[in-house]
Amino acid sequence: MHVVVNAAMSADGKLSTRRREQVDISGADDFRRVDELRASVDAVMVGVGTVLADDPSLTVDDPELVAEREARGESPQPARVVADSHARTPPDATLLDDAAETFVLCAEEEPPGHHETLEDVGATVVVAGENRVALPEAFEELQAHGVEDLMVEGGGELIFSLFAADLVDDLSVYVAPKIIGGREAPTLADGDGFVGDFPELEVAAVERLGDGVLLEYEC
């Protein structure tokens, strides 16, 4: 599976404010780029924290891009994937609508009743790991469902976990010309952080995009 992490952050590396509310960091040029990237992959993934904070749809907005997917013989929309160890995704979450298939990755210890609630509203529940989602195992299951190209849109806890498991192939980051600040504000890679064996990146491209800068790395 090819995994690309995509994010927008402030110049000081923040994804949001300390309140962890949705913040408009990028502009129209980057929104278009993200829409094109979504249209090019089999599935788009977020962590449950992003679902609870933003209630995203994770769908392609441009009808022309949707038509191009269909012309390639693909589904109109990429699948949605949520990393949700304890099955906290609300049954009425937008990404559980019928716009596309949705996979919810859960841990084994979560009561089966929680899994059944999600399945009742159309989600495909993938169980991997005892008390926390085992991402390598879960990704193997996603591949079995036809997911070969995966785009990850956050948040910081999930992105850190993916780097820790050596599952990231490419990283694209839009850096906005603004400062958010705050020691409690989420960053690109949160989690426990690395104290050694830091993941190393190779710069693939640097591009000015609107008022910000797009940085692309190979991992």
CSV table of C-alpha atoms in Angstrom, one decimal:
chain,number,residue,atom,x,y,z
A,1,MET,CA,0.0,0.0,0.0
A,2,HIS,CA,1.2,3.5,-0.8
A,3,VAL,CA,0.5,6.0,2.0
A,4,VAL,CA,0.7,9.8,1.5
A,5,VAL,CA,0.2,12.0,4.5
A,6,ASN,CA,-1.2,15.4,3.7
A,7,ALA,CA,-1.6,18.3,6.1
A,8,ALA,CA,-1.9,22.1,6.4
A,9,MET,CA,-0.2,23.8,9.2
A,10,SER,CA,0.8,27.2,10.5
A,11,ALA,CA,4.4,28.5,10.1
A,12,ASP,CA,5.0,27.3,13.7
A,13,GLY,CA,3.7,23.8,12.9
A,14,LYS,CA,0.2,23.9,14.4
A,15,LEU,CA,-2.8,22.1,12.9
A,16,SER,CA,-5.3,24.0,15.0
A,17,THR,CA,-5.5,26.2,18.1
A,18,ARG,CA,-5.4,24.9,21.7
A,19,ARG,CA,-9.2,24.6,21.6
A,20,ARG,CA,-8.7,22.0,18.8
A,21,GLU,CA,-11.4,23.5,16.7
A,22,GLN,CA,-11.4,23.6,12.9
A,23,VAL,CA,-9.3,26.5,11.6
A,24,ASP,CA,-9.0,27.7,8.0
A,25,ILE,CA,-5.3,27.5,7.5
A,26,SER,CA,-5.0,27.1,3.7
A,27,GLY,CA,-6.8,28.9,0.9
A,28,ALA,CA,-8.5,28.1,-2.5
A,29,ASP,CA,-5.3,27.0,-4.2
A,30,ASP,CA,-4.5,24.4,-1.6
A,31,PHE,CA,-8.2,23.3,-1.4
A,32,ARG,CA,-8.0,22.5,-5.1
A,33,ARG,CA,-4.8,20.5,-4.6
A,34,VAL,CA,-6.3,18.5,-1.8
A,35,ASP,CA,-9.4,17.8,-3.9
A,36,GLU,CA,-7.3,16.5,-6.7
A,37,LEU,CA,-5.3,14.4,-4.3
A,38,ARG,CA,-8.4,12.9,-2.9
A,39,ALA,CA,-9.7,12.1,-6.4
A,40,SER,CA,-6.4,10.2,-7.1
A,41,VAL,CA,-6.5,7.7,-4.2
A,42,ASP,CA,-8.6,4.7,-3.2
A,43,ALA,CA,-9.3,5.9,0.3
A,44,VAL,CA,-8.9,8.9,2.6
A,45,MET,CA,-8.1,8.4,6.3
A,46,VAL,CA,-8.4,10.4,9.5
A,47,GLY,CA,-8.2,9.7,13.2
A,48,VAL,CA,-11.3,9.7,15.3
A,49,GLY,CA,-10.3,13.0,16.9
A,50,THR,CA,-10.7,14.7,13.6
A,51,VAL,CA,-14.1,13.1,13.2
A,52,LEU,CA,-15.2,14.4,16.6
A,53,ALA,CA,-13.8,17.9,16.1
A,54,ASP,CA,-14.6,18.6,12.5
A,55,ASP,CA,-17.2,16.0,11.3
A,56,PRO,CA,-15.6,15.9,7.8
A,57,SER,CA,-17.1,14.3,4.7
A,58,LEU,CA,-13.7,13.4,3.1
A,59,THR,CA,-15.3,13.4,-0.3
A,60,VAL,CA,-14.2,14.9,-3.6
A,61,ASP,CA,-16.0,18.2,-4.2
A,62,ASP,CA,-15.4,18.9,-7.9
A,63,PRO,CA,-17.9,17.1,-10.1
A,64,GLU,CA,-15.4,17.0,-12.9
A,65,LEU,CA,-12.9,15.1,-10.7
A,66,VAL,CA,-15.8,12.7,-9.7
A,67,ALA,CA,-16.6,12.2,-13.4
A,68,GLU,CA,-12.9,11.4,-14.1
A,69,ARG,CA,-12.9,8.8,-11.4
A,70,GLU,CA,-16.0,7.1,-12.9
A,71,ALA,CA,-14.4,7.3,-16.4
A,72,ARG,CA,-11.5,5.3,-15.0
A,73,GLY,CA,-13.9,2.7,-13.8
A,74,GLU,CA,-13.5,3.7,-10.1
A,75,SER,CA,-16.2,4.5,-7.6
A,76,PRO,CA,-17.4,8.1,-7.7
A,77,GLN,CA,-15.8,8.8,-4.3
A,78,PRO,CA,-12.8,7.3,-2.5
A,79,ALA,CA,-13.6,5.2,0.5
A,80,ARG,CA,-13.3,6.8,4.0
A,81,VAL,CA,-11.2,5.3,6.8
A,82,VAL,CA,-11.2,6.2,10.5
A,83,ALA,CA,-8.6,5.0,13.0
A,84,ASP,CA,-10.9,4.6,16.1
A,85,SER,CA,-9.5,2.2,18.6
A,86,HIS,CA,-12.4,2.5,21.0
A,87,ALA,CA,-15.3,2.9,18.5
A,88,ARG,CA,-16.1,6.5,19.4
A,89,THR,CA,-17.3,7.5,15.9
A,90,PRO,CA,-20.8,8.8,16.3
A,91,PRO,CA,-23.4,6.8,14.3
A,92,ASP,CA,-24.6,10.1,12.7
A,93,ALA,CA,-21.1,11.2,11.6
A,94,THR,CA,-21.1,12.7,8.1
A,95,LEU,CA,-18.6,10.2,6.8
A,96,LEU,CA,-21.0,7.4,7.6
A,97,ASP,CA,-23.4,8.6,4.9
A,98,ASP,CA,-23.9,6.7,1.7
A,99,ALA,CA,-21.6,8.8,-0.4
A,100,ALA,CA,-18.8,6.2,-0.2
A,101,GLU,CA,-17.8,3.1,1.7
A,102,THR,CA,-16.4,3.7,5.2
A,103,PHE,CA,-14.0,1.6,7.2
A,104,VAL,CA,-13.7,2.0,10.9
A,105,LEU,CA,-10.5,0.5,12.4
A,106,CYS,CA,-11.1,-0.6,16.0
A,107,ALA,CA,-9.3,-2.6,18.7
A,108,GLU,CA,-10.4,-6.0,19.9
A,109,GLU,CA,-11.1,-4.9,23.5
A,110,GLU,CA,-14.0,-2.7,22.4
A,111,PRO,CA,-17.4,-4.2,23.3
A,112,PRO,CA,-18.9,-5.9,20.2
A,113,GLY,CA,-22.0,-3.9,20.7
A,114,HIS,CA,-20.1,-0.7,19.7
A,115,HIS,CA,-19.0,-2.4,16.5
A,116,GLU,CA,-22.5,-3.5,15.7
A,117,THR,CA,-23.8,0.0,16.2
A,118,LEU,CA,-21.4,1.2,13.5
A,119,GLU,CA,-22.1,-1.7,11.2
A,120,ASP,CA,-25.9,-1.0,11.5
A,121,VAL,CA,-25.3,2.4,9.9
A,122,GLY,CA,-23.3,0.9,7.1
A,123,ALA,CA,-19.7,1.0,8.3
A,124,THR,CA,-17.2,-1.8,7.6
A,125,VAL,CA,-15.5,-2.5,11.0
A,126,VAL,CA,-11.9,-3.8,10.8
A,127,VAL,CA,-10.7,-5.2,14.1
A,128,ALA,CA,-6.9,-5.2,14.6
A,129,GLY,CA,-4.9,-5.0,17.8
A,130,GLU,CA,-5.9,-5.7,21.4
A,131,ASN,CA,-6.4,-2.2,23.0
A,132,ARG,CA,-5.1,0.0,20.3
A,133,VAL,CA,-5.5,-0.3,16.5
A,134,ALA,CA,-2.5,-2.3,15.1
A,135,LEU,CA,-2.0,-0.2,11.9
A,136,PRO,CA,0.1,-2.6,9.9
A,137,GLU,CA,-2.5,-5.4,10.4
A,138,ALA,CA,-5.4,-3.0,9.7
A,139,PHE,CA,-3.7,-1.8,6.5
A,140,GLU,CA,-3.3,-5.4,5.3
A,141,GLU,CA,-7.1,-5.8,5.7
A,142,LEU,CA,-7.7,-2.6,3.8
A,143,GLN,CA,-5.5,-3.9,1.0
A,144,ALA,CA,-7.7,-7.0,0.9
A,145,HIS,CA,-10.6,-4.6,0.3
A,146,GLY,CA,-8.8,-3.1,-2.7
A,147,VAL,CA,-7.2,-0.1,-1.0
A,148,GLU,CA,-3.7,0.4,-2.6
A,149,ASP,CA,-3.4,4.2,-2.5
A,150,LEU,CA,-4.2,5.8,0.8
A,151,MET,CA,-4.3,9.5,1.7
A,152,VAL,CA,-4.1,10.4,5.4
A,153,GLU,CA,-5.4,13.8,6.4
A,154,GLY,CA,-4.7,13.8,10.2
A,155,GLY,CA,-4.7,14.4,13.0
A,156,GLY,CA,-1.4,14.6,14.7
A,157,GLU,CA,-1.8,11.5,16.9
A,158,LEU,CA,-2.5,9.3,13.8
A,159,ILE,CA,0.3,10.9,11.8
A,160,PHE,CA,2.8,10.2,14.6
A,161,SER,CA,1.6,6.6,14.9
A,162,LEU,CA,2.0,6.1,11.1
A,163,PHE,CA,5.6,7.4,11.2
A,164,ALA,CA,6.3,5.3,14.3
A,165,ALA,CA,5.2,2.2,12.4
A,166,ASP,CA,7.2,3.2,9.3
A,167,LEU,CA,4.1,3.2,7.2
A,168,VAL,CA,4.4,6.7,5.5
A,169,ASP,CA,5.7,6.9,1.9
A,170,ASP,CA,5.2,10.6,1.1
A,171,LEU,CA,4.4,13.7,3.1
A,172,SER,CA,2.8,16.8,1.7
A,173,VAL,CA,2.6,19.9,3.9
A,174,TYR,CA,1.1,23.2,3.1
A,175,VAL,CA,2.6,25.9,5.4
A,176,ALA,CA,0.5,29.0,5.9
A,177,PRO,CA,2.0,32.4,6.7
A,178,LYS,CA,0.4,32.7,10.1
A,179,ILE,CA,1.3,31.9,13.7
A,180,ILE,CA,-1.1,30.0,16.0
A,181,GLY,CA,1.1,29.2,19.0
A,182,GLY,CA,0.2,27.4,22.2
A,183,ARG,CA,1.9,24.5,23.9
A,184,GLU,CA,-1.4,22.6,23.9
A,185,ALA,CA,-2.2,23.2,20.2
A,186,PRO,CA,-1.9,20.1,18.1
A,187,THR,CA,1.1,19.7,15.8
A,188,LEU,CA,1.8,17.7,12.6
A,189,ALA,CA,3.0,14.7,14.6
A,190,ASP,CA,1.9,14.5,18.3
A,191,GLY,CA,1.8,11.2,20.2
A,192,ASP,CA,4.7,10.4,22.4
A,193,GLY,CA,7.3,12.0,20.1
A,194,PHE,CA,10.6,10.5,19.0
A,195,VAL,CA,13.7,10.7,21.2
A,196,GLY,CA,16.0,8.8,18.8
A,197,ASP,CA,15.9,7.2,15.4
A,198,PHE,CA,14.1,10.1,14.0
A,199,PRO,CA,12.3,9.4,10.7
A,200,GLU,CA,14.3,11.1,8.0
A,201,LEU,CA,12.7,12.8,5.0
A,202,GLU,CA,14.0,13.7,1.6
A,203,VAL,CA,12.8,16.9,0.0
A,204,ALA,CA,11.1,16.1,-3.3
A,205,ALA,CA,9.6,19.6,-4.1
A,206,VAL,CA,9.1,23.1,-2.8
A,207,GLU,CA,6.5,25.3,-4.4
A,208,ARG,CA,4.9,28.6,-3.6
A,209,LEU,CA,1.1,28.0,-3.4
A,210,GLY,CA,-1.0,31.1,-3.0
A,211,ASP,CA,0.3,32.9,0.1
A,212,GLY,CA,1.9,29.8,1.5
A,213,VAL,CA,4.4,27.1,0.6
A,214,LEU,CA,3.9,23.5,-0.3
A,215,LEU,CA,6.6,21.1,0.9
A,216,GLU,CA,6.7,17.6,-0.5
A,217,TYR,CA,8.9,14.9,1.0
A,218,GLU,CA,9.7,11.3,0.3
A,219,CYS,CA,9.9,9.1,3.4
